[in-house]
PDB file of C-alpha atoms in Angstrom:
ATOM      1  CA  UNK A 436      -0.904  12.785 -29.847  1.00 46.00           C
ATOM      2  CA  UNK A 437      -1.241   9.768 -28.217  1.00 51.00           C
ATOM      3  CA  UNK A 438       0.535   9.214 -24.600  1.00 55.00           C
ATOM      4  CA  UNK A 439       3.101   6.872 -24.025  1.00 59.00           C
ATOM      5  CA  UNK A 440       2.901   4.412 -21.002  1.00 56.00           C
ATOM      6  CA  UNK A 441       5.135   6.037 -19.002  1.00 60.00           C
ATOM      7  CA  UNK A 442       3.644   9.509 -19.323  1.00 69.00           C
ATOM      8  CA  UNK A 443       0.409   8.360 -18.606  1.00 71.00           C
ATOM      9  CA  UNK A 444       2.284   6.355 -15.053  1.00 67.00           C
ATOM     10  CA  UNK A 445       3.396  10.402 -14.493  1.00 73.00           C
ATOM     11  CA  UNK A 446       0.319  11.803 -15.265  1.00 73.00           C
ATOM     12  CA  UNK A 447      -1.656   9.219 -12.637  1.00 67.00           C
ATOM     13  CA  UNK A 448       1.350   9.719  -9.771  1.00 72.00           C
ATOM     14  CA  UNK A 449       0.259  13.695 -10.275  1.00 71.00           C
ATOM     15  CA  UNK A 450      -2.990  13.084  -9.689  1.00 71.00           C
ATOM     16  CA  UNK A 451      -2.857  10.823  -6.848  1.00 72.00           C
ATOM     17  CA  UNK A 452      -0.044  12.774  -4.798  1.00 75.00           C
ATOM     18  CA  UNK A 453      -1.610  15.294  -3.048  1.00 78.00           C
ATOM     19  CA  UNK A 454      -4.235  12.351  -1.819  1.00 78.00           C
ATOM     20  CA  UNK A 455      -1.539  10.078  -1.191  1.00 76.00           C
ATOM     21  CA  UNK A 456       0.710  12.798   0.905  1.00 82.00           C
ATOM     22  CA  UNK A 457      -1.826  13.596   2.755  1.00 79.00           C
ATOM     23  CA  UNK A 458      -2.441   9.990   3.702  1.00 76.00           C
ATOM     24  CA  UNK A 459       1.424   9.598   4.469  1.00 79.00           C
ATOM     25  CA  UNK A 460       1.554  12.499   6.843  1.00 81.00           C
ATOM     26  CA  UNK A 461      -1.642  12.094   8.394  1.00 81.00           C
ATOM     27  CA  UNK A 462      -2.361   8.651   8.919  1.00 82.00           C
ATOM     28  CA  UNK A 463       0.674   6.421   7.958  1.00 84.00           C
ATOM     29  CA  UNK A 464       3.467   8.251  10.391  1.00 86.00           C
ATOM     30  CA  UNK A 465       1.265   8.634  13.246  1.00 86.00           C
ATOM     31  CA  UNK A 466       0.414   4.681  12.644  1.00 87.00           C
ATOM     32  CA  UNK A 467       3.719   3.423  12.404  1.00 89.00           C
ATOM     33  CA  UNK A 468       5.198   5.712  15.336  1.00 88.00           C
ATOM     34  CA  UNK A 469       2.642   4.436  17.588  1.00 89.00           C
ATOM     35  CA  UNK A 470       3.982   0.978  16.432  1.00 90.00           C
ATOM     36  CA  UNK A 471       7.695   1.789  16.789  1.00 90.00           C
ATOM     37  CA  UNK A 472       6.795   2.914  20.749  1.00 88.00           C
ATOM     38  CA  UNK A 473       4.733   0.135  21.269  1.00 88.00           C
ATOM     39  CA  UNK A 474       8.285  -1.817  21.084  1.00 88.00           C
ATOM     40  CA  UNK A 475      10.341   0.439  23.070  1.00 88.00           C
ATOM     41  CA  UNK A 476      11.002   1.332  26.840  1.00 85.00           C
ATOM     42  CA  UNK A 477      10.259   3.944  28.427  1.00 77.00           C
ATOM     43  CA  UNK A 478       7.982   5.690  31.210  1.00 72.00           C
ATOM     44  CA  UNK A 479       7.199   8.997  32.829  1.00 75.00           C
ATOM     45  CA  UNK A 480       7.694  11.041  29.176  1.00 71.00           C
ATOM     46  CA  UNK A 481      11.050   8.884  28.197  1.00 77.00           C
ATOM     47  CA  UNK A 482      11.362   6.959  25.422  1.00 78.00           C
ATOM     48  CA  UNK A 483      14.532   4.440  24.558  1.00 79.00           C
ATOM     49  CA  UNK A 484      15.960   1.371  23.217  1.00 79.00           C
ATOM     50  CA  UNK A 485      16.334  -1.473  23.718  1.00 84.00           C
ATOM     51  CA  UNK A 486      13.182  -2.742  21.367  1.00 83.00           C
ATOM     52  CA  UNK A 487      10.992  -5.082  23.570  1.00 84.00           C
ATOM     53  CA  UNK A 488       7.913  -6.845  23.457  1.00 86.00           C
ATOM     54  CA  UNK A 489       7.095  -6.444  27.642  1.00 85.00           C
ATOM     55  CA  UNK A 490       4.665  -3.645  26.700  1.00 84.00           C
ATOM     56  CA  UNK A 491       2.069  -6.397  24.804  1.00 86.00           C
ATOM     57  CA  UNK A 492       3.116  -8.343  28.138  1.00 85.00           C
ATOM     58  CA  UNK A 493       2.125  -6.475  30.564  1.00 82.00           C
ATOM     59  CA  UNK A 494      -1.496  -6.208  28.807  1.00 81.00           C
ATOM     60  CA  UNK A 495      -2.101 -10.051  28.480  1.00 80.00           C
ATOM     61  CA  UNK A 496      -0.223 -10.500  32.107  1.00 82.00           C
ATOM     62  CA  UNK A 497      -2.987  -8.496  33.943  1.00 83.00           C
ATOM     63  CA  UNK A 498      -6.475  -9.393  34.597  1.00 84.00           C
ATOM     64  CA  UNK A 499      -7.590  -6.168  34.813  1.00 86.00           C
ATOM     65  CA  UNK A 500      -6.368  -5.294  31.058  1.00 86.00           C
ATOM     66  CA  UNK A 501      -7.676  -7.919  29.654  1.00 85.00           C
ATOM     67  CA  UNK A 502     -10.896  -7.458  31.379  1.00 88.00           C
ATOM     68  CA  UNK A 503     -11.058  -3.962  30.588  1.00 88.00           C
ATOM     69  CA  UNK A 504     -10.485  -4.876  26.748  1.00 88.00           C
ATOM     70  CA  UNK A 505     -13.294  -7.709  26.682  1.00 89.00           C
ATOM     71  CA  UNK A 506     -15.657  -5.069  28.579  1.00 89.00           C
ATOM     72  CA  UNK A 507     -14.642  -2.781  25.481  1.00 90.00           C
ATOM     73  CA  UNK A 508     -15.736  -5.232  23.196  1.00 90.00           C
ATOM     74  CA  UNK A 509     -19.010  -6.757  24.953  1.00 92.00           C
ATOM     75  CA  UNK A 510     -20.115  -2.882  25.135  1.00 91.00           C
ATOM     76  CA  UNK A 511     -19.408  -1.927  21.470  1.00 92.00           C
ATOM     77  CA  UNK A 512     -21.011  -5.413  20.359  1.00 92.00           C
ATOM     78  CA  UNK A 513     -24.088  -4.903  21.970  1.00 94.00           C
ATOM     79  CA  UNK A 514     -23.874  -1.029  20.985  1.00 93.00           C
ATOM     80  CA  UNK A 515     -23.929  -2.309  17.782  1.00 93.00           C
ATOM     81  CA  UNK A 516     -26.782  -5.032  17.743  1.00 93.00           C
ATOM     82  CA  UNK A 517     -28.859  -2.468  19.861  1.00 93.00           C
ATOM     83  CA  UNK A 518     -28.163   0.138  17.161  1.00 94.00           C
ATOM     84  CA  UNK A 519     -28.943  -1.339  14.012  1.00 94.00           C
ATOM     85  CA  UNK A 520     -31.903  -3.468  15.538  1.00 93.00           C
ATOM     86  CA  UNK A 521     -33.283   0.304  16.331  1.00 92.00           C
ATOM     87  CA  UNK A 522     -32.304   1.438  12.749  1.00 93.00           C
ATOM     88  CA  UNK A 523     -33.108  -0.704  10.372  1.00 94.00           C
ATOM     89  CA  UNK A 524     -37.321  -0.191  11.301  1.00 94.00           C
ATOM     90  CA  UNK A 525     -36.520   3.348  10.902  1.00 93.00           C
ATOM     91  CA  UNK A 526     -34.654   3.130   7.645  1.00 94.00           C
ATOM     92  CA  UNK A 527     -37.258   0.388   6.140  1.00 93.00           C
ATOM     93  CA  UNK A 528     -40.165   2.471   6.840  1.00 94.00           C
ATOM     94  CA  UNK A 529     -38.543   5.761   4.861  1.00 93.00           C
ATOM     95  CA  UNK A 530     -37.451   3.597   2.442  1.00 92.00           C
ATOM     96  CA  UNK A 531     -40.787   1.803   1.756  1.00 91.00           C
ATOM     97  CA  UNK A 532     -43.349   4.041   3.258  1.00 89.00           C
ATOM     98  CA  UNK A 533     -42.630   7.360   3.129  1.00 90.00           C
ATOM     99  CA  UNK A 534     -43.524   8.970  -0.158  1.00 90.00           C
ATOM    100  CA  UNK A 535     -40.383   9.534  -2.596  1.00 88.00           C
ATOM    101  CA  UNK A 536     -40.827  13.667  -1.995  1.00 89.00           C
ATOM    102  CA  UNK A 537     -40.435  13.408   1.576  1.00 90.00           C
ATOM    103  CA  UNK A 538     -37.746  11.160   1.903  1.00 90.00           C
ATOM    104  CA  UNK A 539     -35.001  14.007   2.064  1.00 89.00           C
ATOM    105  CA  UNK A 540     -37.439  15.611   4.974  1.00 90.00           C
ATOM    106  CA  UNK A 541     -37.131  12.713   6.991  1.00 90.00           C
ATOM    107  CA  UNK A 542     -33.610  11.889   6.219  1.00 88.00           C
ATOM    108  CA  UNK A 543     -33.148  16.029   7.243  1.00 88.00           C
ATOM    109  CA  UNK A 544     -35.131  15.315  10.787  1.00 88.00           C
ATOM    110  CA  UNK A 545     -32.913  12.050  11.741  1.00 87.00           C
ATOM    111  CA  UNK A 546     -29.336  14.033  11.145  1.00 84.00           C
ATOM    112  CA  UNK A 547     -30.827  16.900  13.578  1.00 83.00           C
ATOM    113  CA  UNK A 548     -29.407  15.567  16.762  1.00 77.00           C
ATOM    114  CA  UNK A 549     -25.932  16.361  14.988  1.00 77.00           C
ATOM    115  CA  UNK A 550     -27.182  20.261  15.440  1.00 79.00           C
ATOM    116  CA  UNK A 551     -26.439  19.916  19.546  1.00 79.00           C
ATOM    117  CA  UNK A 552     -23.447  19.277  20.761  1.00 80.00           C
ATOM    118  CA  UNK A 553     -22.179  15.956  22.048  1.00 80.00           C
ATOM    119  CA  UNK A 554     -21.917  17.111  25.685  1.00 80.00           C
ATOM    120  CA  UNK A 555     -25.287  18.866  26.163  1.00 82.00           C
ATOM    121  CA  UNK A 556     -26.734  15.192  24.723  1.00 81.00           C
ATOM    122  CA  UNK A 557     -25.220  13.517  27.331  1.00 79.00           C
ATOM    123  CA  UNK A 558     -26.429  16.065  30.075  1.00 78.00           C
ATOM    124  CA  UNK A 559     -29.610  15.771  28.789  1.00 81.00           C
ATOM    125  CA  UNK A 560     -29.542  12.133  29.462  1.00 81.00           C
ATOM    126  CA  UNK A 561     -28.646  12.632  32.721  1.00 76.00           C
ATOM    127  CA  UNK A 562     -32.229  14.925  32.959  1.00 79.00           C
ATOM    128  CA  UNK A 563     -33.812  11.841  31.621  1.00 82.00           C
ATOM    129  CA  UNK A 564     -32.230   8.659  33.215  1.00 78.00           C
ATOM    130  CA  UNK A 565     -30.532   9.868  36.368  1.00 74.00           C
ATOM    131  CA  UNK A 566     -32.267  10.151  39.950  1.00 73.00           C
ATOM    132  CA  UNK A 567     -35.179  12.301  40.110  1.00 75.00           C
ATOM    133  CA  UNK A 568     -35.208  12.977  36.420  1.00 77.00           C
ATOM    134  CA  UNK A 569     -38.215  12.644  33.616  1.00 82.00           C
ATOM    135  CA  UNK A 570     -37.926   8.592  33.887  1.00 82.00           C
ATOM    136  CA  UNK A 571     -38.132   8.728  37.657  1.00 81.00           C
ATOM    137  CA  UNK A 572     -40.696  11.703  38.436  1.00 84.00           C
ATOM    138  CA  UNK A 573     -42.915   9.471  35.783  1.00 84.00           C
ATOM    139  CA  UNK A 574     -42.541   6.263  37.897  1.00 82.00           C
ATOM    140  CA  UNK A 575     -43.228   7.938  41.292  1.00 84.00           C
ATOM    141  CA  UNK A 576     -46.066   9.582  39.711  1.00 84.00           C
ATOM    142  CA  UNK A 577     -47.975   6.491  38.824  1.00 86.00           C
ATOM    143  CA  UNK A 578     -46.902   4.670  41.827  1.00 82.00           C
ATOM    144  CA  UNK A 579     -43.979   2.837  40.933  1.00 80.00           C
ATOM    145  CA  UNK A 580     -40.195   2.852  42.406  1.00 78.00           C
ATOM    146  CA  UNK A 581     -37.900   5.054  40.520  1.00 76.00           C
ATOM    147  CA  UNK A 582     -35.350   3.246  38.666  1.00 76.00           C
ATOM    148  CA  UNK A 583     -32.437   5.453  38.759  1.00 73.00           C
ATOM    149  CA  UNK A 584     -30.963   4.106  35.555  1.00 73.00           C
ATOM    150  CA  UNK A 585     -27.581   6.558  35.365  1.00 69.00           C
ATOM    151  CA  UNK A 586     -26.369   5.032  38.865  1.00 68.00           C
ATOM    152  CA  UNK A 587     -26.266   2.118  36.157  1.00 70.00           C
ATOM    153  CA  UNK A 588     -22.949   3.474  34.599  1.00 76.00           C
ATOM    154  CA  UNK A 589     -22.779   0.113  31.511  1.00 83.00           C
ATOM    155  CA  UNK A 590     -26.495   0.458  30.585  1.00 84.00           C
ATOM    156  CA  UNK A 591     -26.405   4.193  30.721  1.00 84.00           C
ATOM    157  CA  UNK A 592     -22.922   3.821  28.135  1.00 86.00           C
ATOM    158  CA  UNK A 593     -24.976   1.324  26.049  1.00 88.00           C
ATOM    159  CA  UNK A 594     -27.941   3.993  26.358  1.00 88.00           C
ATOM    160  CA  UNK A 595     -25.953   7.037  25.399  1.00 87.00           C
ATOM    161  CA  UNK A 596     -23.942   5.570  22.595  1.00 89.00           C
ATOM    162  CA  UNK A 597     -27.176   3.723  21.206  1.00 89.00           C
ATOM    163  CA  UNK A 598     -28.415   6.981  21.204  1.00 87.00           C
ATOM    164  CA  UNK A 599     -25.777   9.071  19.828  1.00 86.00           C
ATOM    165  CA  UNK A 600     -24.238   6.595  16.870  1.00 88.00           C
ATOM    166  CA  UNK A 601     -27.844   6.083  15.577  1.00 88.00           C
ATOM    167  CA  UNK A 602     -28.557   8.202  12.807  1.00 86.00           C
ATOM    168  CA  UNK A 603     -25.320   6.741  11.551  1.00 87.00           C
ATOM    169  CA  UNK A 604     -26.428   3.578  10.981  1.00 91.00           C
ATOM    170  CA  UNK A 605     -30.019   4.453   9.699  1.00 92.00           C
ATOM    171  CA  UNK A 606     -28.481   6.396   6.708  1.00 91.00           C
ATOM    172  CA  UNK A 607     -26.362   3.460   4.847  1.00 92.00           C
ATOM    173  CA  UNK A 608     -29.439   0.776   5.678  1.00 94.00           C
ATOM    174  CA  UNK A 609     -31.455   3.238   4.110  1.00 94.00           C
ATOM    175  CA  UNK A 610     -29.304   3.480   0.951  1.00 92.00           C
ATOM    176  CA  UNK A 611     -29.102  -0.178   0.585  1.00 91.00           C
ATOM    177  CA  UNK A 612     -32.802  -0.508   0.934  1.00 93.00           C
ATOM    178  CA  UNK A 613     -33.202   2.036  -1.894  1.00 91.00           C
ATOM    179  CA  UNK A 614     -31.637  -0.038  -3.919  1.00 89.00           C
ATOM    180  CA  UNK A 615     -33.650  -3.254  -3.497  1.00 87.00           C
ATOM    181  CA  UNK A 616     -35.251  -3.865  -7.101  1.00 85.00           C
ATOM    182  CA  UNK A 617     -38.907  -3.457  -5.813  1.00 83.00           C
ATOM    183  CA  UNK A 618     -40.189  -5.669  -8.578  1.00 84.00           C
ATOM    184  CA  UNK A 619     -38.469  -8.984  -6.875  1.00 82.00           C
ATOM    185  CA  UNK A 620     -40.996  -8.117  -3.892  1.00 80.00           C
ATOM    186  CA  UNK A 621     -43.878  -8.299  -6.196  1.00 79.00           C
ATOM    187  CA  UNK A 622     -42.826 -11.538  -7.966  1.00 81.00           C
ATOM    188  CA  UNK A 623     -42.084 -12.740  -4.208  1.00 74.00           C
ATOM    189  CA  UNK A 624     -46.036 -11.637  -3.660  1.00 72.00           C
ATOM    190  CA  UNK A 625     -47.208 -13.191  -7.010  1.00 72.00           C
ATOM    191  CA  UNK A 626     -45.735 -16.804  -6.438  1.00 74.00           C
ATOM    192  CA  UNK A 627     -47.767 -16.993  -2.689  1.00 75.00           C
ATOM    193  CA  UNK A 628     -44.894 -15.936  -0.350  1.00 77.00           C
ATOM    194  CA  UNK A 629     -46.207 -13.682   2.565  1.00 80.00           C
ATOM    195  CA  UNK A 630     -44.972 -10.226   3.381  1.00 82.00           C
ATOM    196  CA  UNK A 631     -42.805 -11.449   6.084  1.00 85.00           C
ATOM    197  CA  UNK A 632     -40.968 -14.264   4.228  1.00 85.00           C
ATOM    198  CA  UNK A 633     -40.610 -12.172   1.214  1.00 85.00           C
ATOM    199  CA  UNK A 634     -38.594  -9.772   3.329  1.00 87.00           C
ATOM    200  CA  UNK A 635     -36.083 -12.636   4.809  1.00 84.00           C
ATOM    201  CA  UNK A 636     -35.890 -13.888   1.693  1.00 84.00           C
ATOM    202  CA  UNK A 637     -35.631 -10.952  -0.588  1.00 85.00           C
ATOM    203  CA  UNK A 638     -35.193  -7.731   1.284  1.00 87.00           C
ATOM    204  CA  UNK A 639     -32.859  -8.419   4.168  1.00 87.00           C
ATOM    205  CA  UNK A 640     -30.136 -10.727   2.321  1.00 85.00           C
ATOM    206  CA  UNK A 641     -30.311  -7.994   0.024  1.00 86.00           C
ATOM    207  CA  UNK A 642     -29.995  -5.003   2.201  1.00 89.00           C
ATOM    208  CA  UNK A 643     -27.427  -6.827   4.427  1.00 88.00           C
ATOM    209  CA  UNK A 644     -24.799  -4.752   2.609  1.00 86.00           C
ATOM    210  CA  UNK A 645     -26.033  -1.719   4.482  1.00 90.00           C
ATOM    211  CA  UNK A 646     -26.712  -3.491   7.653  1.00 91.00           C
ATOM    212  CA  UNK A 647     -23.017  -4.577   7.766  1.00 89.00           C
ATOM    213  CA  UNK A 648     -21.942  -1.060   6.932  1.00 89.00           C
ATOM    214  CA  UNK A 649     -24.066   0.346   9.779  1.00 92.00           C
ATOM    215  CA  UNK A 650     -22.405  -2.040  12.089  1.00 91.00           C
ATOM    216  CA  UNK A 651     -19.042  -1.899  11.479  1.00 90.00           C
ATOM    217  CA  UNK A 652     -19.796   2.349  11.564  1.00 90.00           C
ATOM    218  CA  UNK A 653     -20.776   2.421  15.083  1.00 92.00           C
ATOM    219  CA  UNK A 654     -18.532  -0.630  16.262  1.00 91.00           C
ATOM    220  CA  UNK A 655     -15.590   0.703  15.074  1.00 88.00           C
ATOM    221  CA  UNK A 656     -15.728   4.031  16.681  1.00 87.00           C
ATOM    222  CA  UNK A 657     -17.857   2.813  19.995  1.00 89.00           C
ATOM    223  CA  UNK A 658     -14.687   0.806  21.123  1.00 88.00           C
ATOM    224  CA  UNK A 659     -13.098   3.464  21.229  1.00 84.00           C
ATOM    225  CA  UNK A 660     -15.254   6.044  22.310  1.00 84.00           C
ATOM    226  CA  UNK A 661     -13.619   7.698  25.720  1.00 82.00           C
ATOM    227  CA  UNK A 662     -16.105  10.911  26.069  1.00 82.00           C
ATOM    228  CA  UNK A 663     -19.162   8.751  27.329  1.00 82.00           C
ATOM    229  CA  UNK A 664     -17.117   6.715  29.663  1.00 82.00           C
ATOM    230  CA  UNK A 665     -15.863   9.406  31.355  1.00 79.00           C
ATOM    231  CA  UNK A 666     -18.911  11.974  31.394  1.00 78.00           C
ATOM    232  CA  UNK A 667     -21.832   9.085  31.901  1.00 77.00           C
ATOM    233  CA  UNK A 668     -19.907   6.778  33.551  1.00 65.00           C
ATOM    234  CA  UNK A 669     -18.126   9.116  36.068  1.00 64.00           C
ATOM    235  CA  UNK A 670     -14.978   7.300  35.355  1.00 63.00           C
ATOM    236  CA  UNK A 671     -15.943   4.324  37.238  1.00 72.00           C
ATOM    237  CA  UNK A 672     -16.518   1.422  34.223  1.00 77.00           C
ATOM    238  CA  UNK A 673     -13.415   2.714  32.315  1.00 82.00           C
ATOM    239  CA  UNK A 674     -13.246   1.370  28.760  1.00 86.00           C
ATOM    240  CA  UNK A 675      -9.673   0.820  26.818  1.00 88.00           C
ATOM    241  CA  UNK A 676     -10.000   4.374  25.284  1.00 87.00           C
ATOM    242  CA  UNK A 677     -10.015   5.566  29.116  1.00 87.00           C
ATOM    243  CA  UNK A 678      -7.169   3.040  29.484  1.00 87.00           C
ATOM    244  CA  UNK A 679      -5.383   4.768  26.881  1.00 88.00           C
ATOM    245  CA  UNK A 680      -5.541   8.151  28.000  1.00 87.00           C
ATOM    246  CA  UNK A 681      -4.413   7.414  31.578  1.00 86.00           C
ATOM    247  CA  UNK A 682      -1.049   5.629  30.087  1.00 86.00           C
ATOM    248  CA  UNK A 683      -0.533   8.606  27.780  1.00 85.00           C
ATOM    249  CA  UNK A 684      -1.363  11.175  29.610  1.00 84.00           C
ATOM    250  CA  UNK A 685      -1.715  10.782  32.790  1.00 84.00           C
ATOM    251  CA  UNK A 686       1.178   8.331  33.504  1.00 84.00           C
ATOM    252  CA  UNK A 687       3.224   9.699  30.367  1.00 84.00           C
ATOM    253  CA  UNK A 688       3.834   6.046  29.600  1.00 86.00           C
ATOM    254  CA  UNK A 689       3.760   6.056  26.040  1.00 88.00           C
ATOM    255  CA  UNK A 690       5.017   2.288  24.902  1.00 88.00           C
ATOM    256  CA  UNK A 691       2.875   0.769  27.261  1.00 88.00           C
ATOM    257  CA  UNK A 692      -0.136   3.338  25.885  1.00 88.00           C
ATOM    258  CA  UNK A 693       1.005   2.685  22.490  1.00 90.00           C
ATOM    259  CA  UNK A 694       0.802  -1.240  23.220  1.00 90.00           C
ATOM    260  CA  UNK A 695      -2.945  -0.535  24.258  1.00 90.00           C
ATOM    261  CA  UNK A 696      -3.408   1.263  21.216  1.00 90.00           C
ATOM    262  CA  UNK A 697      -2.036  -1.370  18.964  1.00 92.00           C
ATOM    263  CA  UNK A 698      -4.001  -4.130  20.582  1.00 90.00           C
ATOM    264  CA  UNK A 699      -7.321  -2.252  20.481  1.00 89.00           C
ATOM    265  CA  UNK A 700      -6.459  -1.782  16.669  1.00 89.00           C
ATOM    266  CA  UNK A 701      -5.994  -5.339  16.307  1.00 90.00           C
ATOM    267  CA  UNK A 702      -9.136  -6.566  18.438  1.00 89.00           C
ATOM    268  CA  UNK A 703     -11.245  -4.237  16.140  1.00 88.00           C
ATOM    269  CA  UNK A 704      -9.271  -5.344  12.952  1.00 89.00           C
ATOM    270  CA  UNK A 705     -10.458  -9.086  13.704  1.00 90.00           C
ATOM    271  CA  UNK A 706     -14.155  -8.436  14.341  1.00 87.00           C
ATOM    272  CA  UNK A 707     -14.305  -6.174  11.247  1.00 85.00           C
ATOM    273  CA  UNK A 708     -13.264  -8.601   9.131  1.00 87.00           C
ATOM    274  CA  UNK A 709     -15.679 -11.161  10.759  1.00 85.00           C
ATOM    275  CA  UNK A 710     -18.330  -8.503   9.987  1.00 81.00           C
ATOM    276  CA  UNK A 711     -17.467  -8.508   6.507  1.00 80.00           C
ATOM    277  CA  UNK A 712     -16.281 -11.778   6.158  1.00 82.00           C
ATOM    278  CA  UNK A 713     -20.046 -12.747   7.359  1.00 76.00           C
ATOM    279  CA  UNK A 714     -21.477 -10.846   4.638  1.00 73.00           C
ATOM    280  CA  UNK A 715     -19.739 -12.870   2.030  1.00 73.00           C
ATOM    281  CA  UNK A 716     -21.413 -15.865   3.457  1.00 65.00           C
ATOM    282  CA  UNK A 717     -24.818 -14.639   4.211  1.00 57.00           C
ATOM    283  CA  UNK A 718     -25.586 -12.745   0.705  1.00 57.00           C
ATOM    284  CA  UNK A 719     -23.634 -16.069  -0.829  1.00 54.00           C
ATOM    285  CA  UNK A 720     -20.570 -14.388  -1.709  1.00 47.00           C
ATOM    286  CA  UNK A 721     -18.040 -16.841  -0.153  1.00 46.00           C
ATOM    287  CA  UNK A 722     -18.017 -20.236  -0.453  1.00 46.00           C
TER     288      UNK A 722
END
């Protein structure tokens, strides 16, 4: 018996609840009430009316915030660049070197530093880069001044996060290199083209999919990152998750954290959709 219209609208609404109550509860109430205090005032754990916009004032008002912010994003940009510059050599040579029975071995080894947790990686990096560690003990050895790189609290972030957000942009580059049609190469090959412009003409634009995916993976989350700050960083190059947390809970200011909140949200908003928008026009998507 055939279904009418209108069952088949019930039929998809049962399907999709769960999902979408889970979505309500979980992401859309906690997003809108950090939007409602964003607009209200309040301070030391008090929240009231009347609605006001001084919050998103204060932040533009003060150097310091905005500083902080465009520190945020210069870190998480070049976070980013670093990252998938580091990747994509690593995710090309599985893709077109490794032999097809050993891809899920490799692919196994690069998810490994998930096994440890994040905190020990960071110490560990701190054996590595900080005074009288592997990278300084190796200098003095061979004559040279040690370098000290973790009194370096920006490049040690950049270092740590480069580090740490890697294998997740190795693993969608990878996917979209897979699915590069590996005859287009060869017909690249056949009509005189070298190896090199056959992959910026061919393989790149075509794997550009998964580079933008990679990127917008670890930018996303490395603006907001607050653990490396704070651990490799000592707290002295705080970034506007750090920001954040000192509002909230420290200062139990929640509008003017909220405010933060909603800005950072909006700052990463805008560069996502430059990402993507980007991709339109490089693949020849957009006109």
């Amino acid at each position: 018996m055939a279904q009418t219209p209108g069952s088949e609208a019930r039929t998809g609404l049962k399907l999709i609840s769960p999902t979408a109550i889970f979505v309500i509860l979980l992401l859309a109430v906690p997003l809108a009430t950090v939007l409602i205090y964003s607009v209200m005032t309040g301070g030391r754990g008090n929240v009231s009316l009347p609605l006001t916009f001084e919050n998103y004032s204060e932040l533009w008002s003060k150097s310091v915030y905005g500083y902080i912010m465009f520190k945020s994003l210069m870190v998480a940009l070049v976070v980013t660049a670093t990252t998938v510059l580091l990747a994509y050599p690593v995710a090309y040579f599985v893709s077109f070197h490794v032999k097809p029975e050993r891809k899920s071995l490799w692919l196994f080894l690069i998810t490994i530093p998930f096994w440890t947790s994040y905190i020990i990686r960071v110490s560990l990096w701190f054996v590595i880069l900080g005074y009288g560690g592997v990278l300084d003990s190796t200098l003095t050895a061979i004559g040279l001044q040690p370098l000290n790189v973790a009194s370096y609290s920006i490049l040690s972030i950049i270092i740590v996060l480069a580090h740490a957000y890697a294998p997740f942009a190795v693993l969608p580059i990878f996917v979209s290199l897979e699915k590069v049609d590996r005859s287009l190469l060869e017909a690249g090959q056949d009509l005189g083209e070298s190896r090199w412009v056959t992959f910026l003409r061919v393989t790149l634009p075509l794997s550009m999919p998964g580079v933008i995916a990679a990127a917008l993976i670890v930018f996303i989350p490395t603006v907001g990152d607050y653990v490396t700050p704070e651990l490799v960083g000592d707290g002295k190059e705080p970034m506007i998750a750090n920001l954040i947390e000192t509002q909230l809970l420290k200062l139990q200011n929640f509008p003017q954290g909220s405010a933060f909140a909603v800005a950072s949200m909006l700052m990463v908003g805008i560069v996502a959709v430059a990402f993507v928008v980007w991709n339109r026009r490089f693949i020849g998507g957009g006109k």
